Coordinates of C-alpha atoms and ligand atoms in Angstrom, one line a residue:
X1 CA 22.2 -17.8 7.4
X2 CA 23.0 -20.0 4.8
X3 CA 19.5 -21.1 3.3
X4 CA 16.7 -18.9 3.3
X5 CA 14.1 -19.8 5.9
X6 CA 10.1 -20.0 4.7
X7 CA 7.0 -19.0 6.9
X8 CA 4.1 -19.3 5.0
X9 CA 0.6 -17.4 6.8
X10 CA -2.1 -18.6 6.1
X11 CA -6.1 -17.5 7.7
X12 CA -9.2 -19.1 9.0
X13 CA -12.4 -18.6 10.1
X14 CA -13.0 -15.2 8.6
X15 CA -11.7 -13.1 6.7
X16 CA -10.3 -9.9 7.3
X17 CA -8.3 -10.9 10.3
X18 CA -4.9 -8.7 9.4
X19 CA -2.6 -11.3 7.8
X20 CA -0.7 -8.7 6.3
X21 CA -0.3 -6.4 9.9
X22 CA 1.1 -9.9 11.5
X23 CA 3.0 -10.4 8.4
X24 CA 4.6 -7.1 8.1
X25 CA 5.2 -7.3 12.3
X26 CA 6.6 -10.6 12.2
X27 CA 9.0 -9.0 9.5
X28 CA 9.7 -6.0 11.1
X29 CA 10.5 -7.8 14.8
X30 CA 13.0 -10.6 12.9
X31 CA 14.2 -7.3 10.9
X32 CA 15.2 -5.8 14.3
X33 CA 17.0 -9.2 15.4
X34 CA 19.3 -8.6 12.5
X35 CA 18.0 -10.4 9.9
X36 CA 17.2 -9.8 6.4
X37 CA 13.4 -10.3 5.3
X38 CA 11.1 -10.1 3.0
X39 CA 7.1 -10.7 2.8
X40 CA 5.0 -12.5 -0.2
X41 CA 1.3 -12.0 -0.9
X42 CA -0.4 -15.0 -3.0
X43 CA -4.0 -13.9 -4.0
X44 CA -6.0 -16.4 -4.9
X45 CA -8.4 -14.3 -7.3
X46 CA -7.7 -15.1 -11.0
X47 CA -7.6 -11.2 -12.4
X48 CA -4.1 -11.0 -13.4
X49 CA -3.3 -8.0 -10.8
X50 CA -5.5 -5.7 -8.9
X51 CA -4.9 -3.0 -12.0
X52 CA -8.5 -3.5 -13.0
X53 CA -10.4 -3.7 -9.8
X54 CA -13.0 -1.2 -8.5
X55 CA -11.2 0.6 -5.2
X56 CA -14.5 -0.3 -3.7
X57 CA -14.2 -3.7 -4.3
X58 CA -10.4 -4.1 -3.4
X59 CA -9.2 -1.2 -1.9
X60 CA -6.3 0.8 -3.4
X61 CA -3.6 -0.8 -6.0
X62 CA -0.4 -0.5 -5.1
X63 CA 2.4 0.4 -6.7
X64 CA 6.4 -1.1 -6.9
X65 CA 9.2 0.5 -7.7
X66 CA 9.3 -2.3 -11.2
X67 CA 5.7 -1.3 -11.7
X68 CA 3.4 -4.4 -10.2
X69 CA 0.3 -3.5 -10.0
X70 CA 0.1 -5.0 -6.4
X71 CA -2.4 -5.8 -3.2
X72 CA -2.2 -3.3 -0.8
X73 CA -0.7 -5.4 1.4
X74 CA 2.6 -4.8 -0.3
X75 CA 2.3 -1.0 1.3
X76 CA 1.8 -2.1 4.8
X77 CA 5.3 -4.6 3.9
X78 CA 7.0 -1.5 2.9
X79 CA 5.7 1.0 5.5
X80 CA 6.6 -1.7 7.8
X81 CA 10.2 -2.6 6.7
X82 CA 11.1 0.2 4.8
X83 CA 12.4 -2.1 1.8
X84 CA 11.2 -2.4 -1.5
X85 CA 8.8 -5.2 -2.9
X86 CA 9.2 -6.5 -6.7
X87 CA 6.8 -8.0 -9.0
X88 CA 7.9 -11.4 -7.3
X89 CA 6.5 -10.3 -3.9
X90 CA 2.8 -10.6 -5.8
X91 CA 1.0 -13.3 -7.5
X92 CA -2.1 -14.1 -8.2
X93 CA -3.6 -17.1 -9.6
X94 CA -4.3 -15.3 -12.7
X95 CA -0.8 -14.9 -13.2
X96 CA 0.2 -18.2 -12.3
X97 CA -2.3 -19.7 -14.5
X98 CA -1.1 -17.4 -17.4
X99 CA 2.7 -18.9 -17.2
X100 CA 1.1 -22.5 -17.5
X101 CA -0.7 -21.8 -19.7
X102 CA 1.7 -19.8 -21.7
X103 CA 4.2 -22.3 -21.1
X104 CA 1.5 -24.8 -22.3
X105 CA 1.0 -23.4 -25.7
X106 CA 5.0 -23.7 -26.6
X107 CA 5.3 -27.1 -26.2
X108 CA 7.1 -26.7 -22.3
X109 CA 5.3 -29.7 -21.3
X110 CA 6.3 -32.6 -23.8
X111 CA 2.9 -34.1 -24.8
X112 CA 1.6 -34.2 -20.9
X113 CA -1.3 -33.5 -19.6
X114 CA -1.4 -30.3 -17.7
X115 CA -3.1 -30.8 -14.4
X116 CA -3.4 -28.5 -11.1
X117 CA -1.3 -31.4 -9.5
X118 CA 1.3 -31.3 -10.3
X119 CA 1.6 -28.0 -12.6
X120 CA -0.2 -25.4 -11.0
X121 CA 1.4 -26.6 -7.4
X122 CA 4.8 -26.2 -9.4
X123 CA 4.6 -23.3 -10.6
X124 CA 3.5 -22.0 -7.1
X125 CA 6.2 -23.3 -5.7
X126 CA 8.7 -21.7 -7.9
X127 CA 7.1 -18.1 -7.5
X128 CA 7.7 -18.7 -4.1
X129 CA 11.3 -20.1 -3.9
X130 CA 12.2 -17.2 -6.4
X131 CA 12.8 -14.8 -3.7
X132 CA 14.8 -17.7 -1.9
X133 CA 16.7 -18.3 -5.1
X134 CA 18.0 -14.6 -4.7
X135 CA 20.3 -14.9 -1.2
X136 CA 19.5 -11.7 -0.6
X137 CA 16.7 -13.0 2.3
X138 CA 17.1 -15.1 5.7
X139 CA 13.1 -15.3 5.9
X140 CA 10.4 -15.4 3.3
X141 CA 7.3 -14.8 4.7
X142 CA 4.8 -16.1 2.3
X143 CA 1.0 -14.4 3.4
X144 CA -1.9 -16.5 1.3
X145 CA -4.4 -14.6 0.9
X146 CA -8.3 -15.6 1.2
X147 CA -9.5 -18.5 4.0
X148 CA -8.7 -21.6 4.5
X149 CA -11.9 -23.8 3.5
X150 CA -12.2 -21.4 0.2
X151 CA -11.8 -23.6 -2.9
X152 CA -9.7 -21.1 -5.0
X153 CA -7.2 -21.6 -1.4
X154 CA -6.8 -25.1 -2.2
X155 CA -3.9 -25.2 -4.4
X156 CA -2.1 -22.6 -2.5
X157 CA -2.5 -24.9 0.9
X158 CA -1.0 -28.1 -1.3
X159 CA 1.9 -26.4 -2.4
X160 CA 2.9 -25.6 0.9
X161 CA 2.0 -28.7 2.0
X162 CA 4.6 -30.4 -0.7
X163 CA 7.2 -27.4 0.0
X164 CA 7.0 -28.3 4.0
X165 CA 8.1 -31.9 3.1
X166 CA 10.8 -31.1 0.0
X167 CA 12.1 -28.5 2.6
X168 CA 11.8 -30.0 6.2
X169 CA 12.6 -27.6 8.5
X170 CA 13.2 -24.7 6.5
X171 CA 9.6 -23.9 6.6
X172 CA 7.0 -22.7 9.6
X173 CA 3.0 -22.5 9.4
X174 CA 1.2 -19.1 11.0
X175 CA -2.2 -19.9 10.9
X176 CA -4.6 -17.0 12.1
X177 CA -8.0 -17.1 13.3
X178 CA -10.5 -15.4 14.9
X179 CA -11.7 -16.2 18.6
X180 CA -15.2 -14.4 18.9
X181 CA -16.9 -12.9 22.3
X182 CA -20.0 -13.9 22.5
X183 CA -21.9 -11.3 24.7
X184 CA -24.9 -13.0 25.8
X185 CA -22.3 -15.6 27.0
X186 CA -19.8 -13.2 27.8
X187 CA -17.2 -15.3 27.2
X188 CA -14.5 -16.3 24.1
X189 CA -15.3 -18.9 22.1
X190 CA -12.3 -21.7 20.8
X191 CA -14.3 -23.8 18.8
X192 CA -14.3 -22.1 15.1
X193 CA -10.3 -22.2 15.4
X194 CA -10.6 -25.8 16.3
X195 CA -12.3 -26.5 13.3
X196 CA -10.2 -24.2 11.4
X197 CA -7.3 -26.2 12.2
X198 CA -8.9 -29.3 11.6
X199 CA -9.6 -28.4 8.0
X200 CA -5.6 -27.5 7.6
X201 CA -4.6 -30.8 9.0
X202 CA -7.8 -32.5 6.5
X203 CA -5.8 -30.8 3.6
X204 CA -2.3 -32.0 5.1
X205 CA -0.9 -29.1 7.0
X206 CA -0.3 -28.9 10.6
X207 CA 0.7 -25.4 11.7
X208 CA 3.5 -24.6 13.7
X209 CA 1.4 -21.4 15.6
X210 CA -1.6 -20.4 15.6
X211 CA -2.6 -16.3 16.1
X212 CA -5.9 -15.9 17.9
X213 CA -7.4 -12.6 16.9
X214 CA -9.2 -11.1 19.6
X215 CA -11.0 -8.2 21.5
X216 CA -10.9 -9.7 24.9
X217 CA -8.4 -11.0 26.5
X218 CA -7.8 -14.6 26.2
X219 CA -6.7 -16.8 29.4
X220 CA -4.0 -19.8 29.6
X221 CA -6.5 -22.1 30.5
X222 CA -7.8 -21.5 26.5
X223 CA -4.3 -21.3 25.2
X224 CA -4.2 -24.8 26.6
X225 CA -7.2 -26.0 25.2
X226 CA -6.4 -24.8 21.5
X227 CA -3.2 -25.9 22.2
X228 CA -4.5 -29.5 23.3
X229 CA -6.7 -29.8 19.9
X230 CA -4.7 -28.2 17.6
X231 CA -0.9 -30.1 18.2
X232 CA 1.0 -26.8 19.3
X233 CA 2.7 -26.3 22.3
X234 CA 0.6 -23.3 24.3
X235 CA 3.7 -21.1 24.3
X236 CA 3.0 -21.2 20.3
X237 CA -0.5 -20.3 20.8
X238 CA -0.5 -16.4 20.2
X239 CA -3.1 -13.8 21.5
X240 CA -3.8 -11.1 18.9
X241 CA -5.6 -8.5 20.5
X242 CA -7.7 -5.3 18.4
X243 CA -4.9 -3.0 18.7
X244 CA -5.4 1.0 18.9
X245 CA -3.0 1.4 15.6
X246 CA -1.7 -0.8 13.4
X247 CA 1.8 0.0 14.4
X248 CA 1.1 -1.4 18.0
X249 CA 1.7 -4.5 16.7
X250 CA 4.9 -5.3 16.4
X251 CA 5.2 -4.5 19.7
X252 CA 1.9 -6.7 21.0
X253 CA 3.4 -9.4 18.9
X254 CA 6.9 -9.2 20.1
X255 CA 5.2 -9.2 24.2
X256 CA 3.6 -12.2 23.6
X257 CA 6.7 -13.9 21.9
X258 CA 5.8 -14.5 18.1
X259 CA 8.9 -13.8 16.5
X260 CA 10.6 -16.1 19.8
X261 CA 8.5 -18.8 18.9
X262 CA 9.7 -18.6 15.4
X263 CA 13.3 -18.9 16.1
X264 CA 12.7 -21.6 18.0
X265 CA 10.7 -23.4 15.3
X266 CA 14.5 -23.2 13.7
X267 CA 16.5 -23.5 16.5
X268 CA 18.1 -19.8 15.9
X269 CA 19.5 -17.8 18.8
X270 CA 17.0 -16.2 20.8
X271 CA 20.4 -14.5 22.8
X272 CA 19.2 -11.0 22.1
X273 CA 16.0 -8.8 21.9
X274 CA 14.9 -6.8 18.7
X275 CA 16.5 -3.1 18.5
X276 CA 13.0 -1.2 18.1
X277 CA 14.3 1.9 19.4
X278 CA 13.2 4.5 16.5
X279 CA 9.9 2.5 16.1
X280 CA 9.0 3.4 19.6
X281 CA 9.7 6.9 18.9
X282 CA 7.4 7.2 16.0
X283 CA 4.8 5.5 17.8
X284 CA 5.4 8.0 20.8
X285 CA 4.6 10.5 18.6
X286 CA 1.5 9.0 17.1
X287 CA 0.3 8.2 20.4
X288 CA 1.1 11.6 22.5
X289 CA 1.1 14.8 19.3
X290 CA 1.6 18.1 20.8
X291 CA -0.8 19.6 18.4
X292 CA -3.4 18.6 15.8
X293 CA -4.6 20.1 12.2
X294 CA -7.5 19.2 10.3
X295 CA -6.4 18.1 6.3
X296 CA -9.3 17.7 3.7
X297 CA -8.9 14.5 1.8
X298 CA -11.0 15.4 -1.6
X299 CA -11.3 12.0 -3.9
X300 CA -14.5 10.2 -5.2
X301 CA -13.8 6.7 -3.2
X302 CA -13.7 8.6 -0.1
X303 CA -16.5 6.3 2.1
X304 CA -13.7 3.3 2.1
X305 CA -10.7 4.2 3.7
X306 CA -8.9 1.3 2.2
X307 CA -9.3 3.1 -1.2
X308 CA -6.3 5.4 -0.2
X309 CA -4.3 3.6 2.1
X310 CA -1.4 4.6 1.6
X311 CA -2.3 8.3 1.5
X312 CA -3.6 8.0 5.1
X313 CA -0.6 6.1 5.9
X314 CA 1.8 8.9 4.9
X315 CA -0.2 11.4 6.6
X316 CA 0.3 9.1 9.7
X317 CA 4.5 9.0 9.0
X318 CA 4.2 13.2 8.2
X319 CA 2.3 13.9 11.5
X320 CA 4.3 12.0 13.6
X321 CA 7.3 13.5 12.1
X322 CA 5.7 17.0 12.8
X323 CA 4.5 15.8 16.2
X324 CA 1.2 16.9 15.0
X325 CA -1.8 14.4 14.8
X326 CA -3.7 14.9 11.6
X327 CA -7.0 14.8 11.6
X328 CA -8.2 13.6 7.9
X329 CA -11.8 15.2 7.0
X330 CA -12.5 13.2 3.5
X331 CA -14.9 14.7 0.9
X332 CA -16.6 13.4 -1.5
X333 CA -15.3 15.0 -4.5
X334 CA -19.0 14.6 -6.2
X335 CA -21.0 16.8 -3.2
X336 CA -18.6 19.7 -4.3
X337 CA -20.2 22.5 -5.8
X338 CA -19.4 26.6 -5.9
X339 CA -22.2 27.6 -3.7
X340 CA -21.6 25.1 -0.8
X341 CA -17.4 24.8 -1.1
X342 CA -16.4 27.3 1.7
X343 CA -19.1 25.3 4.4
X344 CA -17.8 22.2 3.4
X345 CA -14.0 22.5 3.9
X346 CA -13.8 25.9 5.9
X347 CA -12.4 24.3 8.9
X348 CA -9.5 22.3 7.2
X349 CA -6.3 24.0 7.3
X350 CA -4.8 22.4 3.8
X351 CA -6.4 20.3 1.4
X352 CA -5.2 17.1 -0.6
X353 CA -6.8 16.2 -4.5
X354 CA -7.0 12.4 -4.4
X355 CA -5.6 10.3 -7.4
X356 CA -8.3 8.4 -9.2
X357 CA -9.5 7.7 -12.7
X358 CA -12.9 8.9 -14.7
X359 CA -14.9 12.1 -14.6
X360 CA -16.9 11.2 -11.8
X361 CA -16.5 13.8 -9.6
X362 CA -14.2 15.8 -11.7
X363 CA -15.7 19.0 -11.2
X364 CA -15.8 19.1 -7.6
X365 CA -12.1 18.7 -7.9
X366 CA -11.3 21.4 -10.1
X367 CA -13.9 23.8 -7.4
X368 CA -11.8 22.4 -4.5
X369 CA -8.4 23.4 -6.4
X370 CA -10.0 26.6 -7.0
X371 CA -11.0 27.5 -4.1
X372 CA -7.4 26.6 -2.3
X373 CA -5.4 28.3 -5.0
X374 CA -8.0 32.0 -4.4
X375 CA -8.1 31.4 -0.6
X376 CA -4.4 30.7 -0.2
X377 CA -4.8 27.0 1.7
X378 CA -2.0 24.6 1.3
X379 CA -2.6 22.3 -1.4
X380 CA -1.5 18.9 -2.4
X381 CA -2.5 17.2 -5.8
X382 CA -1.5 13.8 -6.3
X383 CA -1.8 12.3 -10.1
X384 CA -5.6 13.1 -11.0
X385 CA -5.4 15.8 -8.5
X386 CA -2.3 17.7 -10.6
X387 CA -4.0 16.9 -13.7
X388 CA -7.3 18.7 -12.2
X389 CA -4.8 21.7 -11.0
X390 CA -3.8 21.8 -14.4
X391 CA -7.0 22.4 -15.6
X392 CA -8.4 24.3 -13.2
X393 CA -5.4 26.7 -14.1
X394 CA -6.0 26.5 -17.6
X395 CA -9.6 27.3 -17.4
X396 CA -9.3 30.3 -14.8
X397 CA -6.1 31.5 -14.7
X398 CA -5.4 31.3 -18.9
X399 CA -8.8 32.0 -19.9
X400 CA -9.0 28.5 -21.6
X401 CA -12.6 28.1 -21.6
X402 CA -13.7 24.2 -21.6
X403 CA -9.7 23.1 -21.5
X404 CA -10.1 19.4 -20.0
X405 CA -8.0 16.1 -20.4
X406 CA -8.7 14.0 -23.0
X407 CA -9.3 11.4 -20.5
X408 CA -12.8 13.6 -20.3
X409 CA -13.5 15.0 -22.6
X410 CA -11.4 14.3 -26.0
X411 CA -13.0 16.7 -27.9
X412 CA -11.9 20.0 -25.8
X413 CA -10.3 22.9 -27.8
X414 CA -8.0 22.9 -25.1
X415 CA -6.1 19.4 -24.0
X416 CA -3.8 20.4 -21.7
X417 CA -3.7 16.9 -20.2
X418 CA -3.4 14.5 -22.8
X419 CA -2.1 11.2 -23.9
X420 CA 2.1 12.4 -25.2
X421 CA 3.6 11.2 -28.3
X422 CA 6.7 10.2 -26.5
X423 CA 4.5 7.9 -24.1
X424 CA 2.6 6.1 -26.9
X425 CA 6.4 5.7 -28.7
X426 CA 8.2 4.1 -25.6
X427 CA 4.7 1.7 -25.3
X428 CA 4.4 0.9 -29.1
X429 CA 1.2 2.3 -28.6
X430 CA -0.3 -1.3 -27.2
X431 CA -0.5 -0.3 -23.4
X432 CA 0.0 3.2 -22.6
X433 CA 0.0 3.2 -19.0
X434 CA 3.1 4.9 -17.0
X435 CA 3.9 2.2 -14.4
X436 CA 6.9 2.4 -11.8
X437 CA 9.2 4.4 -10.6
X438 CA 11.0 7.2 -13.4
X439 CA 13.7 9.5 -12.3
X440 CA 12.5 13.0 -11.9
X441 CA 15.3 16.2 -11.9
X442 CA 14.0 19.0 -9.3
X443 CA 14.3 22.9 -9.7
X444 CA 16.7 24.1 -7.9
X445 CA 15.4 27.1 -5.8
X446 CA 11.5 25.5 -5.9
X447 CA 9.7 24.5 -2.7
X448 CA 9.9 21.0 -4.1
X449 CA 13.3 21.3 -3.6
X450 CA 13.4 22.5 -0.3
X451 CA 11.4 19.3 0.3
X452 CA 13.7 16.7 -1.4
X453 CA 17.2 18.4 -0.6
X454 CA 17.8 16.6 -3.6
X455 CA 18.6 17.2 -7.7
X456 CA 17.2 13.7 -8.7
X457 CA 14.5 11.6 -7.2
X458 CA 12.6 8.7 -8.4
X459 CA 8.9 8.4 -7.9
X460 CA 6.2 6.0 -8.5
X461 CA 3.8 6.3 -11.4
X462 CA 0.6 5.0 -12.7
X463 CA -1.1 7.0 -15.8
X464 CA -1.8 7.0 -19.0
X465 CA -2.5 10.6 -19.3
X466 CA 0.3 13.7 -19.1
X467 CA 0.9 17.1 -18.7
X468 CA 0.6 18.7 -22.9
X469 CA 3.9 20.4 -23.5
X470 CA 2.5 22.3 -26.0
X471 CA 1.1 24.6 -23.5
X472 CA 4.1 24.8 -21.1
X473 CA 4.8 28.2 -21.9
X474 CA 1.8 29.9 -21.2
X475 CA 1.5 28.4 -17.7
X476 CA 5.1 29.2 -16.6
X477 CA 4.5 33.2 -18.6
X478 CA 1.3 32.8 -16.0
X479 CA 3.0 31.9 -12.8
X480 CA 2.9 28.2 -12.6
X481 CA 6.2 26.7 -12.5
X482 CA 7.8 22.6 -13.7
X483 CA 9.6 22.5 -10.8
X484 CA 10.1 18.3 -11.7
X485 CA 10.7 17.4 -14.8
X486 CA 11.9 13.8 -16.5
X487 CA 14.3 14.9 -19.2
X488 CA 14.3 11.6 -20.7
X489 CA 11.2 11.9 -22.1
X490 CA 10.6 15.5 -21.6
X491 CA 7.3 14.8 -18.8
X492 CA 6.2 17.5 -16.4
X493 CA 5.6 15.7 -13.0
X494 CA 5.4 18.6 -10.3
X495 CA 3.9 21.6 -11.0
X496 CA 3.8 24.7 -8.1
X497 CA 2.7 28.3 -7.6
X498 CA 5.0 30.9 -6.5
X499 CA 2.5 33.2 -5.0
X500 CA 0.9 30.8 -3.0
X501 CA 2.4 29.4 0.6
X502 CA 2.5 25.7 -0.7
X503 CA 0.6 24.8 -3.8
X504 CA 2.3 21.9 -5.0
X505 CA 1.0 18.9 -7.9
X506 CA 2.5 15.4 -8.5
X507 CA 2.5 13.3 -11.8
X508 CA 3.4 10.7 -9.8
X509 CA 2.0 8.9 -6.5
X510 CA 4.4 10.0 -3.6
X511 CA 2.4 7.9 -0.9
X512 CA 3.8 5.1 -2.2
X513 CA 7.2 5.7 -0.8
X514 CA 6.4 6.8 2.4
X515 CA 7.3 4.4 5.5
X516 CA 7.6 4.8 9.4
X517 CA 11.4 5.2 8.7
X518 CA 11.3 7.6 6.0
X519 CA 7.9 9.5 6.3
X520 CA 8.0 11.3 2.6
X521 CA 9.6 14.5 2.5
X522 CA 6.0 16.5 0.6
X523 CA 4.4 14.7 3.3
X524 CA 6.2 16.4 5.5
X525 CA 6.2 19.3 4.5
X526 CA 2.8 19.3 3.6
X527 CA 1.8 18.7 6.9
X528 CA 4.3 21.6 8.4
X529 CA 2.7 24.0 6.1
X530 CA -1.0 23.2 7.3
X531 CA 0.1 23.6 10.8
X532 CA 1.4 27.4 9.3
X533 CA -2.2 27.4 8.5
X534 CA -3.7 26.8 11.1
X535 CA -1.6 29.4 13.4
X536 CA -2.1 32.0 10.4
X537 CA -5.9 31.6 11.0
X538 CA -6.7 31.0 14.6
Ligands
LIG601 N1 -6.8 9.2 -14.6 C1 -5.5 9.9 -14.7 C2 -4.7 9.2 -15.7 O1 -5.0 8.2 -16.1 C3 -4.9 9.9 -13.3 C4 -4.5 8.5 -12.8 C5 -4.2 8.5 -11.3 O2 -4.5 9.4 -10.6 N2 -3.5 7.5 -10.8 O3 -3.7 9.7 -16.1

């Protein structure tokens, strides 16, 4: 195509309704039409990025390969098309504010006033025709986060409103909404997506279709009535039932013609279907496993799932690549203690040590690794959870009594995870965190490699704190082997044991990279060894 298409997706009625799973299906069904896509996420919050939020507050932070610090919905975009986001696939107004304002204090505005209308609208329209301004995309889906009726939405919904009339019929308008059950009435209710619509056409925006989530079944006879007070033909009214797994939905979407709909919106072809042939396999596998296996997850944000998305995620690329459902049993890091360890994880068959930040929970983590490293159960640490291996290593293995990370204690005789010299050089010492993706050379000869099949990868990082070189010696005289190493800057990112079936640490965050496609290769391996496990032991 020769201009990039919009869609912009907008919510109503409640929150919570799965923008980003209709976003990242819509995607993923014009993806397997041919087409090249890709899927924005404007939050209206004004933090700059999620870096700083609580997990329990936002869920996990995602990570890109150029280091944004991004809503989580960026993983389900890349899970779902198996492309990588940018810093220009998230904004927030934060940011957006920041650049006028920036752009404010220079002199970039001649004398003017600087108003939301029209300099805040502006700049959201340019973050959003940036990835248009590329040529690399057909479609830009645009997902805004929050309701509409929120007043931090309101910009947002006038931009789009300006960019559907600077860019006729380049753009479309999803709006999604909720159509309750009311059980004493046993019946589903229209009227809060009437309303919902209502207040989209109040702020200038009428939407092209409208999704109806859902957990009954809705009939034509309502299609027709929302399609009667809301301006869309019914064909453009879209049932979005609960679905049993995320990844059903393409496929729910695609049945009840969403992505059709869309091409006709802009006149495209609709001359053949979507190619979804290896997504149906991997959802094949989800759905009918020939085996399961029971995996600890062992983090302090364990009672919100959303915390490590993209951990359960790759578990759910791994198993079906395995044809093994895994069964994730998460402990709260905190509850661990010696005397209660082997009750509380003696019926896992591996065990994973969560990433995550502060000492809460530290020393149930270091117990955990313990305990998998003496009992021989597959083990996974991921960031925090190589930097407690580390430790625990140090302290029982090296006779390094109190050894710690400076992040915890900075006063430890032993800092055998501490802040490098190199890393506070390459920052200037102003903002130490690692963010992004690095280049990493593999062992030859290490399980690692076995993994990767590969000399060089590049992972995903977020850190301040490293691996202290100044001990590297006495851990590999001890047993424990760099098996991935950045040479640039001379950083230990994987650590493993030899005399252990599969005890392998991360520096960096491999869930990040893991998608339906390409299920990530320690994932998978992780989850082969477990199943080992589980055959050694019962
Ligand atoms: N808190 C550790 C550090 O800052 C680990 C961070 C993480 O697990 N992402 O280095």
């Amino acid at each position: 195509m020769n201009t990039s298409k919009y869609i912009f997706v907008t919510g109503g009625v409640s929150s919570s309704l799965g923008k980003g799973i209709i976003s990242a299906s819509l995607a993923r069904l014009l993806q397997a039409r041919g087409y090249s896509v890709t899927i924005q996420k404007l939050d209206p919050y004004i933090n700059i990025n999620p870096g700083t939020l609580d997990p329990y507050e936002h869920g996990e932070c995602y990570v890109t390969d150029d280091g944004a610090e991004a809503d989580l919905d960026l993983g389900h975009y890349e899970r779902f098309l198996n492309i990588a986001t940018s810093q220009a696939n998230s904004v927030t107004t934060g940011r957006i504010y920041q650049s006028v304002i920036d752009k404010e204090r220079r002199g970039g505005y001649n004398g003017m006033t600087v108003q939301v209308i029209p300099h805040i609208t502006d700049e959201i329209k340019n973050r959003i025709k940036l990835l248009g301004n590329t040529g690399k995309y057909d479609f830009i889906i645009t997902e805004i986060g929050g309701t509409v009726g929120d007043i931090e939405s309101l910009p947002y919904i006038e931009a789009v409103r300006q960019l559907r009339w600077e860019l006729h019929n380049e753009c479309a308008m999803i709006h999604l909404t909720l159509v309750p059950y009311l059980a004493a009435a046993d019946e589903l209710k229209t009227k809060p997506t009437q309303h919902s619509v209502k207040m989209l056409q109040e702020q200038g925006v009428q939407p092209d279709i409208i999704v109806c989530r859902t957990s009954h079944h809705m009939t034509q006879g309502m299609k027709n009535k929302i399609s009667l007070f809301c301006n869309v033909p019914s064909t453009a009214v879209i049932e979005s039932m609960d679905a049993q797994s995320i990844y059903d939905v393409p496929f729910m979407m695609f049945e009840e013609g969403l992505d059709e709909e869309v091409l006709r919106k802009f006149n495209l072809p609709l001359d053949h279907e979507p190619d979804l042939t290896d997504w149906k396999h991997f959802l094949n596998c989800v759905k009918n496993p020939e085996k399961t296996v029971d995996i600890a997850l062992v983090g302090k944000y364990v009672e919100l799932k959303d915390s490590y998305k993209s951990i359960i995620e790759a578990f759910i690329h791994a198993g079906a690549a395995n044809n093994c459902k895994v069964k994730l049993k998460m402990v709260q890091s905190e509850h661990i203690k010696k005397e209660n360890i082997d009750e509380m994880l003696k019926d896992v068959s591996a065990i994973l040590v969560a990433p995550g930040s502060g000492s809460r929970g530290i020393e149930g983590k270091i117990e955990t690794i313990r305990y998998a490293r003496e009992q021989k159960i597959p083990f996974f640490g991921i960031c925090l959870g190589m930097q407690c291996a580390v430790i625990e290593f140090a302290r029982n293995v090296l006779g390094y009594d109190d050894a710690d990370s400076v992040e915890f204690n900075p006063e430890t005789p032993y800092p055998v995870i501490n802040v490098m010299e190199e890393q506070k050089k390459a920052a200037g010492m102003k903002d130490i965190i690692r963010l992004g993706a690095y280049p990493c050379e593999i062992a030859q000869g290490s399980k690692v490699f076995e993994a990767y099949h590969s000399e060089l990868v590049y992972e995903r990082h977020r850190h301040p704190y490293e691996f202290n070189n100044d001990y590297a010696e006495a851990f590999t005289q001890a047993g424990m082997k760099m098996s991935g190493i950045n040479k640039q800057d001379n950083f230990v990112e994987i650590i493993e044991l030899d005399n252990h079936p599969w005890f392998i640490a991360t520096q960096f965050h491999p869930e990040y990279k893991s998608t339906v496609i390409n299920p990530h290769p320690l994932f998978v391996h992780f989850v082969a060894e477990a199943v080992k496990q589980k055959e050694r032991t019962t």
